[in-house]
Amino acid sequence: MSSTSNLAATRFANAEFGTLDDFSPKAIVILGVPVDSPAPQRPGTAAGPLGLREASHAVLQPYLSSPSQTVTDIETDRRTRLRGDSVLLDIGDLVACNPWSPTVSQTVAALVGEIVAHRAIPLLLGGDGRVAGALLDGLFTEGQPPACLVLSNKLMPAASTSKAPLFVGANGLQPATLWNACRDAGGTILSAEDIHANGIEAAIDSIAAYVRANERLACCLDLEILDAGHAAGTPGINVGGLTPEQLMAILSGVPLAEKLAGIAVVNVAPALDPRGLTEFAAAEALLALLGTRLFERVAT
């Protein structure tokens, strides 16, 4: 397709390269949207899709280096392996998406709509937070809109969904317009302060209840949900955010995978984190989010 380009070397996880003509129903279709974050935020999110693809290989290396693609947890003795029937298709990156404009946003939304029309699941690798908005716009054009789970330190205008959104990890000052939009949509906010004060198990219970109450979910994973001390490679700085361990506990403890209608991973700026921890935490979180769509338990 003329609006996307294949990558020369790096694909996401163990995905196949392809085009919009290649995928099958229930496939997870990966599209990079390398839009850079605007001023006054720090730049660098244009490199996010490549950083996420590279980090996915590092996270999956124990599986990919095993002949049976099986890994054993030495603490629990639990064995998991990559599913042989999962379908991942990487269709490359959207070209000419800088600077971001209404036309670019509409193009992303149209691609999301095309993926969904084929009963596949769009996975957008951003790019800054505007990519998440384009994902929601594309999902909402196809039939009954899904509920929206936003993992971010910021509120976002998710009120266009007919389902009340759930914001997890909100932290710091928020614009009054977004507070009002969340209230008007019947949304719920589970702040970083709530999670720190009440514990991770209470957070998991609240999110699991939201998941059970909704048949389909759009998930926006914003790496700015993490405290800047753990994830320096983001356009903004979040002081008092979640730890990677808290985020992984949430995504591993809540069964999200089978209800996913679409995913956007945003605000990864690899050049801002020389340690490479931000993109690694993002890839770990994303693979945990995909859960049973990628992994299966092996009987011992």
PDB file of C-alpha atoms in Angstrom:
ATOM      1  CA  MET A   1       0.000   0.000   0.000  1.00  0.00           C
ATOM      2  CA  SER A   2       1.428   3.370  -0.959  1.00  0.00           C
ATOM      3  CA  SER A   3       0.952   4.920   2.484  1.00  0.00           C
ATOM      4  CA  THR A   4       3.182   2.399   4.264  1.00  0.00           C
ATOM      5  CA  SER A   5       6.707   1.124   3.725  1.00  0.00           C
ATOM      6  CA  ASN A   6       8.288  -2.188   4.678  1.00  0.00           C
ATOM      7  CA  LEU A   7      11.246  -2.197   7.019  1.00  0.00           C
ATOM      8  CA  ALA A   8      14.556  -3.347   5.683  1.00  0.00           C
ATOM      9  CA  ALA A   9      15.665  -5.344   8.708  1.00  0.00           C
ATOM     10  CA  THR A  10      13.622  -5.091  11.894  1.00  0.00           C
ATOM     11  CA  ARG A  11      10.153  -6.478  12.416  1.00  0.00           C
ATOM     12  CA  PHE A  12       8.154  -6.592  15.610  1.00  0.00           C
ATOM     13  CA  ALA A  13       8.717  -9.758  17.690  1.00  0.00           C
ATOM     14  CA  ASN A  14       8.338 -12.816  15.454  1.00  0.00           C
ATOM     15  CA  ALA A  15       5.904 -11.151  13.051  1.00  0.00           C
ATOM     16  CA  GLU A  16       5.866 -11.725   9.326  1.00  0.00           C
ATOM     17  CA  PHE A  17       6.321  -8.831   6.927  1.00  0.00           C
ATOM     18  CA  GLY A  18       3.320  -8.110   4.764  1.00  0.00           C
ATOM     19  CA  THR A  19       0.752  -5.657   3.447  1.00  0.00           C
ATOM     20  CA  LEU A  20      -2.895  -4.971   4.144  1.00  0.00           C
ATOM     21  CA  ASP A  21      -3.731  -7.619   1.543  1.00  0.00           C
ATOM     22  CA  ASP A  22      -1.983 -10.405   3.443  1.00  0.00           C
ATOM     23  CA  PHE A  23      -3.597 -10.715   6.830  1.00  0.00           C
ATOM     24  CA  SER A  24      -6.295 -13.037   8.073  1.00  0.00           C
ATOM     25  CA  PRO A  25      -9.105 -12.546  10.621  1.00  0.00           C
ATOM     26  CA  LYS A  26      -7.864 -12.264  14.226  1.00  0.00           C
ATOM     27  CA  ALA A  27      -4.365 -11.374  13.047  1.00  0.00           C
ATOM     28  CA  ILE A  28      -2.509  -8.698  15.003  1.00  0.00           C
ATOM     29  CA  VAL A  29      -1.459  -6.104  12.428  1.00  0.00           C
ATOM     30  CA  ILE A  30       1.474  -3.887  13.444  1.00  0.00           C
ATOM     31  CA  LEU A  31       1.744  -0.406  11.951  1.00  0.00           C
ATOM     32  CA  GLY A  32       4.437   2.078  12.937  1.00  0.00           C
ATOM     33  CA  VAL A  33       3.436   5.741  13.088  1.00  0.00           C
ATOM     34  CA  PRO A  34       6.749   7.598  13.613  1.00  0.00           C
ATOM     35  CA  VAL A  35       5.366  11.037  14.382  1.00  0.00           C
ATOM     36  CA  ASP A  36       7.585  13.234  16.540  1.00  0.00           C
ATOM     37  CA  SER A  37       6.423  14.954  19.695  1.00  0.00           C
ATOM     38  CA  PRO A  38       5.845  18.712  19.281  1.00  0.00           C
ATOM     39  CA  ALA A  39       7.323  21.563  21.319  1.00  0.00           C
ATOM     40  CA  PRO A  40       7.417  22.266  24.201  1.00  0.00           C
ATOM     41  CA  GLN A  41       7.754  18.524  24.767  1.00  0.00           C
ATOM     42  CA  ARG A  42      11.118  16.899  24.178  1.00  0.00           C
ATOM     43  CA  PRO A  43      11.489  15.420  20.669  1.00  0.00           C
ATOM     44  CA  GLY A  44      12.377  11.845  19.809  1.00  0.00           C
ATOM     45  CA  THR A  45       9.187   9.792  19.482  1.00  0.00           C
ATOM     46  CA  ALA A  46       9.699   9.449  15.710  1.00  0.00           C
ATOM     47  CA  ALA A  47      12.234   6.744  16.626  1.00  0.00           C
ATOM     48  CA  GLY A  48       9.700   4.970  18.831  1.00  0.00           C
ATOM     49  CA  PRO A  49       8.483   2.335  16.332  1.00  0.00           C
ATOM     50  CA  LEU A  50      12.002   1.157  15.531  1.00  0.00           C
ATOM     51  CA  GLY A  51      13.001   1.176  19.214  1.00  0.00           C
ATOM     52  CA  LEU A  52       9.941  -0.893  20.130  1.00  0.00           C
ATOM     53  CA  ARG A  53      10.621  -3.411  17.367  1.00  0.00           C
ATOM     54  CA  GLU A  54      14.241  -3.830  18.435  1.00  0.00           C
ATOM     55  CA  ALA A  55      13.308  -4.113  22.122  1.00  0.00           C
ATOM     56  CA  SER A  56      10.681  -6.770  21.353  1.00  0.00           C
ATOM     57  CA  HIS A  57      13.459  -9.047  20.106  1.00  0.00           C
ATOM     58  CA  ALA A  58      15.469  -8.487  23.276  1.00  0.00           C
ATOM     59  CA  VAL A  59      12.466  -9.331  25.462  1.00  0.00           C
ATOM     60  CA  LEU A  60      11.621 -12.442  23.418  1.00  0.00           C
ATOM     61  CA  GLN A  61      15.206 -13.658  23.096  1.00  0.00           C
ATOM     62  CA  PRO A  62      14.800 -16.465  25.684  1.00  0.00           C
ATOM     63  CA  TYR A  63      11.895 -17.824  23.623  1.00  0.00           C
ATOM     64  CA  LEU A  64      13.440 -17.275  20.198  1.00  0.00           C
ATOM     65  CA  SER A  65      16.723 -18.924  21.197  1.00  0.00           C
ATOM     66  CA  SER A  66      14.947 -22.067  22.412  1.00  0.00           C
ATOM     67  CA  PRO A  67      14.334 -24.814  19.802  1.00  0.00           C
ATOM     68  CA  SER A  68      10.869 -25.356  21.290  1.00  0.00           C
ATOM     69  CA  GLN A  69      10.327 -21.600  21.945  1.00  0.00           C
ATOM     70  CA  THR A  70       9.621 -22.545  25.558  1.00  0.00           C
ATOM     71  CA  VAL A  71      10.746 -20.772  28.729  1.00  0.00           C
ATOM     72  CA  THR A  72      10.608 -22.068  32.330  1.00  0.00           C
ATOM     73  CA  ASP A  73      10.206 -19.723  35.278  1.00  0.00           C
ATOM     74  CA  ILE A  74      12.721 -21.060  37.820  1.00  0.00           C
ATOM     75  CA  GLU A  75      10.764 -19.554  40.753  1.00  0.00           C
ATOM     76  CA  THR A  76       7.335 -20.994  39.907  1.00  0.00           C
ATOM     77  CA  ASP A  77       8.373 -23.843  37.564  1.00  0.00           C
ATOM     78  CA  ARG A  78       5.729 -22.552  35.159  1.00  0.00           C
ATOM     79  CA  ARG A  79       6.493 -23.197  31.491  1.00  0.00           C
ATOM     80  CA  THR A  80       5.247 -20.989  28.660  1.00  0.00           C
ATOM     81  CA  ARG A  81       5.921 -20.964  24.943  1.00  0.00           C
ATOM     82  CA  LEU A  82       5.120 -18.869  21.917  1.00  0.00           C
ATOM     83  CA  ARG A  83       1.899 -19.986  20.332  1.00  0.00           C
ATOM     84  CA  GLY A  84       2.352 -21.605  16.964  1.00  0.00           C
ATOM     85  CA  ASP A  85      -1.053 -20.455  15.738  1.00  0.00           C
ATOM     86  CA  SER A  86      -0.720 -16.745  16.569  1.00  0.00           C
ATOM     87  CA  VAL A  87      -0.642 -14.463  13.547  1.00  0.00           C
ATOM     88  CA  LEU A  88       1.475 -11.306  13.732  1.00  0.00           C
ATOM     89  CA  LEU A  89       1.824  -9.202  10.600  1.00  0.00           C
ATOM     90  CA  ASP A  90       4.124  -6.172  10.454  1.00  0.00           C
ATOM     91  CA  ILE A  91       3.147  -3.858   7.600  1.00  0.00           C
ATOM     92  CA  GLY A  92       5.901  -1.320   8.252  1.00  0.00           C
ATOM     93  CA  ASP A  93       5.686   2.383   9.001  1.00  0.00           C
ATOM     94  CA  LEU A  94       3.401   5.121   7.776  1.00  0.00           C
ATOM     95  CA  VAL A  95       5.426   7.461   5.587  1.00  0.00           C
ATOM     96  CA  ALA A  96       5.311  11.260   5.603  1.00  0.00           C
ATOM     97  CA  CYS A  97       3.591  11.630   8.970  1.00  0.00           C
ATOM     98  CA  ASN A  98       5.687  14.611  10.101  1.00  0.00           C
ATOM     99  CA  PRO A  99       4.461  17.183  10.761  1.00  0.00           C
ATOM    100  CA  TRP A 100       1.262  15.742  12.203  1.00  0.00           C
ATOM    101  CA  SER A 101      -1.863  17.169  10.622  1.00  0.00           C
ATOM    102  CA  PRO A 102      -5.584  16.386  10.382  1.00  0.00           C
ATOM    103  CA  THR A 103      -4.837  14.619   7.087  1.00  0.00           C
ATOM    104  CA  VAL A 104      -2.257  12.345   8.736  1.00  0.00           C
ATOM    105  CA  SER A 105      -4.645  11.606  11.597  1.00  0.00           C
ATOM    106  CA  GLN A 106      -7.395  10.732   9.117  1.00  0.00           C
ATOM    107  CA  THR A 107      -4.994   8.467   7.203  1.00  0.00           C
ATOM    108  CA  VAL A 108      -4.105   6.549  10.374  1.00  0.00           C
ATOM    109  CA  ALA A 109      -7.775   6.281  11.344  1.00  0.00           C
ATOM    110  CA  ALA A 110      -8.625   5.003   7.850  1.00  0.00           C
ATOM    111  CA  LEU A 111      -5.910   2.340   8.043  1.00  0.00           C
ATOM    112  CA  VAL A 112      -7.207   1.277  11.466  1.00  0.00           C
ATOM    113  CA  GLY A 113     -10.712   1.065  10.027  1.00  0.00           C
ATOM    114  CA  GLU A 114      -9.476  -1.065   7.133  1.00  0.00           C
ATOM    115  CA  ILE A 115      -7.709  -3.466   9.498  1.00  0.00           C
ATOM    116  CA  VAL A 116     -10.796  -3.766  11.704  1.00  0.00           C
ATOM    117  CA  ALA A 117     -13.025  -4.287   8.660  1.00  0.00           C
ATOM    118  CA  HIS A 118     -11.017  -7.449   7.974  1.00  0.00           C
ATOM    119  CA  ARG A 119     -11.666  -8.562  11.597  1.00  0.00           C
ATOM    120  CA  ALA A 120      -8.021  -8.133  12.534  1.00  0.00           C
ATOM    121  CA  ILE A 121      -6.567  -6.208  15.484  1.00  0.00           C
ATOM    122  CA  PRO A 122      -4.572  -3.010  14.840  1.00  0.00           C
ATOM    123  CA  LEU A 123      -1.433  -2.465  16.918  1.00  0.00           C
ATOM    124  CA  LEU A 124      -0.005   1.024  16.422  1.00  0.00           C
ATOM    125  CA  LEU A 125       3.584   1.737  17.423  1.00  0.00           C
ATOM    126  CA  GLY A 126       3.972   5.471  18.051  1.00  0.00           C
ATOM    127  CA  GLY A 127       4.885   8.178  17.855  1.00  0.00           C
ATOM    128  CA  ASP A 128       3.515  10.601  20.379  1.00  0.00           C
ATOM    129  CA  GLY A 129       0.131  10.527  22.105  1.00  0.00           C
ATOM    130  CA  ARG A 130      -1.799  11.809  19.086  1.00  0.00           C
ATOM    131  CA  VAL A 131      -1.415   8.331  17.581  1.00  0.00           C
ATOM    132  CA  ALA A 132      -3.712   6.982  20.321  1.00  0.00           C
ATOM    133  CA  GLY A 133      -6.405   9.462  19.338  1.00  0.00           C
ATOM    134  CA  ALA A 134      -6.194   8.314  15.715  1.00  0.00           C
ATOM    135  CA  LEU A 135      -6.557   4.689  16.834  1.00  0.00           C
ATOM    136  CA  LEU A 136      -9.756   5.548  18.698  1.00  0.00           C
ATOM    137  CA  ASP A 137     -11.115   7.508  15.744  1.00  0.00           C
ATOM    138  CA  GLY A 138     -10.542   4.493  13.479  1.00  0.00           C
ATOM    139  CA  LEU A 139     -12.104   2.021  15.886  1.00  0.00           C
ATOM    140  CA  PHE A 140     -15.171   4.178  16.454  1.00  0.00           C
ATOM    141  CA  THR A 141     -16.028   4.223  12.753  1.00  0.00           C
ATOM    142  CA  GLU A 142     -16.556   0.447  12.709  1.00  0.00           C
ATOM    143  CA  GLY A 143     -19.833  -0.630  14.314  1.00  0.00           C
ATOM    144  CA  GLN A 144     -20.243  -0.620  18.077  1.00  0.00           C
ATOM    145  CA  PRO A 145     -17.292   1.246  19.589  1.00  0.00           C
ATOM    146  CA  PRO A 146     -15.196  -0.547  22.197  1.00  0.00           C
ATOM    147  CA  ALA A 147     -14.603   0.545  25.749  1.00  0.00           C
ATOM    148  CA  CYS A 148     -11.367   2.462  26.263  1.00  0.00           C
ATOM    149  CA  LEU A 149      -8.625   1.626  28.768  1.00  0.00           C
ATOM    150  CA  VAL A 150      -6.012   4.380  28.931  1.00  0.00           C
ATOM    151  CA  LEU A 151      -2.747   3.642  30.749  1.00  0.00           C
ATOM    152  CA  SER A 152      -1.168   7.084  31.011  1.00  0.00           C
ATOM    153  CA  ASN A 153      -0.209   9.851  33.395  1.00  0.00           C
ATOM    154  CA  LYS A 154      -2.484  12.149  31.365  1.00  0.00           C
ATOM    155  CA  LEU A 155      -6.180  12.237  30.640  1.00  0.00           C
ATOM    156  CA  MET A 156      -7.017  12.196  26.959  1.00  0.00           C
ATOM    157  CA  PRO A 157     -10.179  13.010  25.000  1.00  0.00           C
ATOM    158  CA  ALA A 158     -11.578   9.489  24.926  1.00  0.00           C
ATOM    159  CA  ALA A 159     -15.122  10.711  25.518  1.00  0.00           C
ATOM    160  CA  SER A 160     -16.171  10.108  21.896  1.00  0.00           C
ATOM    161  CA  THR A 161     -16.689   6.451  22.813  1.00  0.00           C
ATOM    162  CA  SER A 162     -20.157   5.380  23.876  1.00  0.00           C
ATOM    163  CA  LYS A 163     -18.496   3.395  26.691  1.00  0.00           C
ATOM    164  CA  ALA A 164     -17.235   5.089  29.837  1.00  0.00           C
ATOM    165  CA  PRO A 165     -13.401   5.135  29.692  1.00  0.00           C
ATOM    166  CA  LEU A 166     -11.056   4.023  32.464  1.00  0.00           C
ATOM    167  CA  PHE A 167      -7.891   6.066  33.006  1.00  0.00           C
ATOM    168  CA  VAL A 168      -5.113   4.309  34.929  1.00  0.00           C
ATOM    169  CA  GLY A 169      -2.025   6.098  36.240  1.00  0.00           C
ATOM    170  CA  ALA A 170      -3.119   9.737  35.927  1.00  0.00           C
ATOM    171  CA  ASN A 171      -0.669  11.947  37.787  1.00  0.00           C
ATOM    172  CA  GLY A 172      -0.075  15.667  38.194  1.00  0.00           C
ATOM    173  CA  LEU A 173      -2.123  18.617  36.957  1.00  0.00           C
ATOM    174  CA  GLN A 174      -4.719  17.910  34.249  1.00  0.00           C
ATOM    175  CA  PRO A 175      -6.603  20.390  32.035  1.00  0.00           C
ATOM    176  CA  ALA A 176     -10.079  21.186  33.358  1.00  0.00           C
ATOM    177  CA  THR A 177     -11.550  20.442  29.926  1.00  0.00           C
ATOM    178  CA  LEU A 178     -10.321  16.843  30.125  1.00  0.00           C
ATOM    179  CA  TRP A 179     -11.557  16.406  33.698  1.00  0.00           C
ATOM    180  CA  ASN A 180     -14.967  17.616  32.557  1.00  0.00           C
ATOM    181  CA  ALA A 181     -14.928  15.407  29.447  1.00  0.00           C
ATOM    182  CA  CYS A 182     -14.090  12.367  31.561  1.00  0.00           C
ATOM    183  CA  ARG A 183     -16.886  13.200  34.007  1.00  0.00           C
ATOM    184  CA  ASP A 184     -19.407  13.801  31.221  1.00  0.00           C
ATOM    185  CA  ALA A 185     -18.524  10.442  29.640  1.00  0.00           C
ATOM    186  CA  GLY A 186     -19.035   8.649  32.947  1.00  0.00           C
ATOM    187  CA  GLY A 187     -15.330   7.794  33.038  1.00  0.00           C
ATOM    188  CA  THR A 188     -13.314   6.542  35.994  1.00  0.00           C
ATOM    189  CA  ILE A 189      -9.846   7.674  37.069  1.00  0.00           C
ATOM    190  CA  LEU A 190      -7.525   5.331  38.933  1.00  0.00           C
ATOM    191  CA  SER A 191      -4.632   7.666  39.653  1.00  0.00           C
ATOM    192  CA  ALA A 192      -1.010   6.830  40.335  1.00  0.00           C
ATOM    193  CA  GLU A 193      -1.588   8.131  43.876  1.00  0.00           C
ATOM    194  CA  ASP A 194      -4.490   5.686  44.304  1.00  0.00           C
ATOM    195  CA  ILE A 195      -2.295   2.792  43.177  1.00  0.00           C
ATOM    196  CA  HIS A 196       0.591   3.781  45.458  1.00  0.00           C
ATOM    197  CA  ALA A 197      -1.735   4.245  48.444  1.00  0.00           C
ATOM    198  CA  ASN A 198      -4.044   1.241  48.055  1.00  0.00           C
ATOM    199  CA  GLY A 199      -1.662  -1.296  46.552  1.00  0.00           C
ATOM    200  CA  ILE A 200      -1.388  -3.115  43.271  1.00  0.00           C
ATOM    201  CA  GLU A 201      -3.916  -5.832  44.130  1.00  0.00           C
ATOM    202  CA  ALA A 202      -6.674  -3.259  44.628  1.00  0.00           C
ATOM    203  CA  ALA A 203      -5.769  -1.706  41.270  1.00  0.00           C
ATOM    204  CA  ILE A 204      -5.887  -5.095  39.562  1.00  0.00           C
ATOM    205  CA  ASP A 205      -9.318  -5.787  41.071  1.00  0.00           C
ATOM    206  CA  SER A 206     -10.678  -2.449  39.812  1.00  0.00           C
ATOM    207  CA  ILE A 207      -9.293  -2.881  36.299  1.00  0.00           C
ATOM    208  CA  ALA A 208     -10.406  -6.525  36.116  1.00  0.00           C
ATOM    209  CA  ALA A 209     -13.957  -5.456  37.004  1.00  0.00           C
ATOM    210  CA  TYR A 210     -13.895  -2.931  34.154  1.00  0.00           C
ATOM    211  CA  VAL A 211     -12.619  -5.570  31.736  1.00  0.00           C
ATOM    212  CA  ARG A 212     -15.328  -8.050  32.771  1.00  0.00           C
ATOM    213  CA  ALA A 213     -18.014  -5.419  32.219  1.00  0.00           C
ATOM    214  CA  ASN A 214     -16.995  -4.751  28.607  1.00  0.00           C
ATOM    215  CA  GLU A 215     -16.919  -7.053  25.615  1.00  0.00           C
ATOM    216  CA  ARG A 216     -14.278  -5.215  23.549  1.00  0.00           C
ATOM    217  CA  LEU A 217     -11.447  -2.947  24.635  1.00  0.00           C
ATOM    218  CA  ALA A 218      -9.241  -0.364  23.001  1.00  0.00           C
ATOM    219  CA  CYS A 219      -6.026  -0.008  24.983  1.00  0.00           C
ATOM    220  CA  CYS A 220      -3.747   3.026  24.884  1.00  0.00           C
ATOM    221  CA  LEU A 221      -0.373   2.375  26.538  1.00  0.00           C
ATOM    222  CA  ASP A 222       1.498   5.633  27.129  1.00  0.00           C
ATOM    223  CA  LEU A 223       5.014   5.134  28.511  1.00  0.00           C
ATOM    224  CA  GLU A 224       4.729   8.413  30.359  1.00  0.00           C
ATOM    225  CA  ILE A 225       2.708   6.420  32.901  1.00  0.00           C
ATOM    226  CA  LEU A 226       6.087   5.379  34.327  1.00  0.00           C
ATOM    227  CA  ASP A 227       8.093   7.468  36.750  1.00  0.00           C
ATOM    228  CA  ALA A 228      10.883   9.297  34.930  1.00  0.00           C
ATOM    229  CA  GLY A 229      13.451   7.663  37.194  1.00  0.00           C
ATOM    230  CA  HIS A 230      12.579   4.337  35.554  1.00  0.00           C
ATOM    231  CA  ALA A 231      11.771   5.552  32.038  1.00  0.00           C
ATOM    232  CA  ALA A 232      13.700   8.642  30.978  1.00  0.00           C
ATOM    233  CA  GLY A 233      12.958   8.156  27.279  1.00  0.00           C
ATOM    234  CA  THR A 234       9.632   9.966  27.047  1.00  0.00           C
ATOM    235  CA  PRO A 235       8.729  13.476  25.807  1.00  0.00           C
ATOM    236  CA  GLY A 236       7.467  14.558  29.236  1.00  0.00           C
ATOM    237  CA  ILE A 237       8.744  13.953  32.751  1.00  0.00           C
ATOM    238  CA  ASN A 238       6.512  12.136  35.228  1.00  0.00           C
ATOM    239  CA  VAL A 239       7.515  12.401  38.888  1.00  0.00           C
ATOM    240  CA  GLY A 240       5.581  10.007  41.108  1.00  0.00           C
ATOM    241  CA  GLY A 241       4.458   7.722  38.320  1.00  0.00           C
ATOM    242  CA  LEU A 242       4.225   3.944  38.363  1.00  0.00           C
ATOM    243  CA  THR A 243       7.227   1.656  38.431  1.00  0.00           C
ATOM    244  CA  PRO A 244       7.767  -0.870  35.624  1.00  0.00           C
ATOM    245  CA  GLU A 245       7.050  -3.609  38.168  1.00  0.00           C
ATOM    246  CA  GLN A 246       3.653  -2.081  38.977  1.00  0.00           C
ATOM    247  CA  LEU A 247       2.766  -1.748  35.296  1.00  0.00           C
ATOM    248  CA  MET A 248       3.802  -5.335  34.566  1.00  0.00           C
ATOM    249  CA  ALA A 249       1.831  -6.602  37.574  1.00  0.00           C
ATOM    250  CA  ILE A 250      -1.300  -4.877  36.255  1.00  0.00           C
ATOM    251  CA  LEU A 251      -0.914  -6.144  32.684  1.00  0.00           C
ATOM    252  CA  SER A 252       0.006  -9.653  33.797  1.00  0.00           C
ATOM    253  CA  GLY A 253      -2.726  -9.795  36.436  1.00  0.00           C
ATOM    254  CA  VAL A 254      -5.687  -8.635  34.326  1.00  0.00           C
ATOM    255  CA  PRO A 255      -6.885 -10.894  31.470  1.00  0.00           C
ATOM    256  CA  LEU A 256      -7.065  -8.351  28.654  1.00  0.00           C
ATOM    257  CA  ALA A 257      -5.780 -10.185  25.595  1.00  0.00           C
ATOM    258  CA  GLU A 258      -8.925 -11.869  24.313  1.00  0.00           C
ATOM    259  CA  LYS A 259     -10.976  -8.661  24.506  1.00  0.00           C
ATOM    260  CA  LEU A 260      -8.561  -6.385  22.662  1.00  0.00           C
ATOM    261  CA  ALA A 261     -10.021  -4.473  19.723  1.00  0.00           C
ATOM    262  CA  GLY A 262      -6.953  -2.302  19.134  1.00  0.00           C
ATOM    263  CA  ILE A 263      -3.768  -1.082  20.816  1.00  0.00           C
ATOM    264  CA  ALA A 264      -1.592   2.021  20.606  1.00  0.00           C
ATOM    265  CA  VAL A 265       1.813   2.259  22.306  1.00  0.00           C
ATOM    266  CA  VAL A 266       2.992   5.860  22.436  1.00  0.00           C
ATOM    267  CA  ASN A 267       5.584   8.294  23.802  1.00  0.00           C
ATOM    268  CA  VAL A 268       8.713   6.176  23.491  1.00  0.00           C
ATOM    269  CA  ALA A 269      11.738   8.357  22.616  1.00  0.00           C
ATOM    270  CA  PRO A 270      14.779   6.044  22.676  1.00  0.00           C
ATOM    271  CA  ALA A 271      17.432   8.748  22.242  1.00  0.00           C
ATOM    272  CA  LEU A 272      16.390  10.335  25.548  1.00  0.00           C
ATOM    273  CA  ASP A 273      17.236   7.162  27.476  1.00  0.00           C
ATOM    274  CA  PRO A 274      20.828   6.041  26.787  1.00  0.00           C
ATOM    275  CA  ARG A 275      20.267   3.036  29.069  1.00  0.00           C
ATOM    276  CA  GLY A 276      17.540   1.724  26.761  1.00  0.00           C
ATOM    277  CA  LEU A 277      15.231   0.999  29.685  1.00  0.00           C
ATOM    278  CA  THR A 278      12.206   2.866  28.335  1.00  0.00           C
ATOM    279  CA  GLU A 279      11.783   0.902  25.117  1.00  0.00           C
ATOM    280  CA  PHE A 280      12.560  -2.333  26.971  1.00  0.00           C
ATOM    281  CA  ALA A 281       9.854  -1.578  29.565  1.00  0.00           C
ATOM    282  CA  ALA A 282       7.468  -0.677  26.721  1.00  0.00           C
ATOM    283  CA  ALA A 283       8.122  -3.943  24.882  1.00  0.00           C
ATOM    284  CA  GLU A 284       7.736  -5.979  28.081  1.00  0.00           C
ATOM    285  CA  ALA A 285       4.455  -4.245  28.872  1.00  0.00           C
ATOM    286  CA  LEU A 286       3.128  -4.683  25.341  1.00  0.00           C
ATOM    287  CA  LEU A 287       3.944  -8.392  25.229  1.00  0.00           C
ATOM    288  CA  ALA A 288       2.291  -8.832  28.646  1.00  0.00           C
ATOM    289  CA  LEU A 289      -0.749  -7.003  27.299  1.00  0.00           C
ATOM    290  CA  LEU A 290      -0.946  -9.365  24.311  1.00  0.00           C
ATOM    291  CA  GLY A 291      -0.733 -12.265  26.757  1.00  0.00           C
ATOM    292  CA  THR A 292      -2.600 -15.359  25.603  1.00  0.00           C
ATOM    293  CA  ARG A 293      -2.684 -14.131  22.022  1.00  0.00           C
ATOM    294  CA  LEU A 294       1.082 -14.781  21.873  1.00  0.00           C
ATOM    295  CA  PHE A 295       1.855 -17.229  24.687  1.00  0.00           C
ATOM    296  CA  GLU A 296       0.435 -20.470  26.030  1.00  0.00           C
ATOM    297  CA  ARG A 297       1.023 -22.543  29.140  1.00  0.00           C
ATOM    298  CA  VAL A 298       2.866 -25.835  28.778  1.00  0.00           C
ATOM    299  CA  ALA A 299       1.861 -28.724  31.000  1.00  0.00           C
ATOM    300  CA  THR A 300       4.658 -29.920  33.268  1.00  0.00           C
TER     301      THR A 300
END
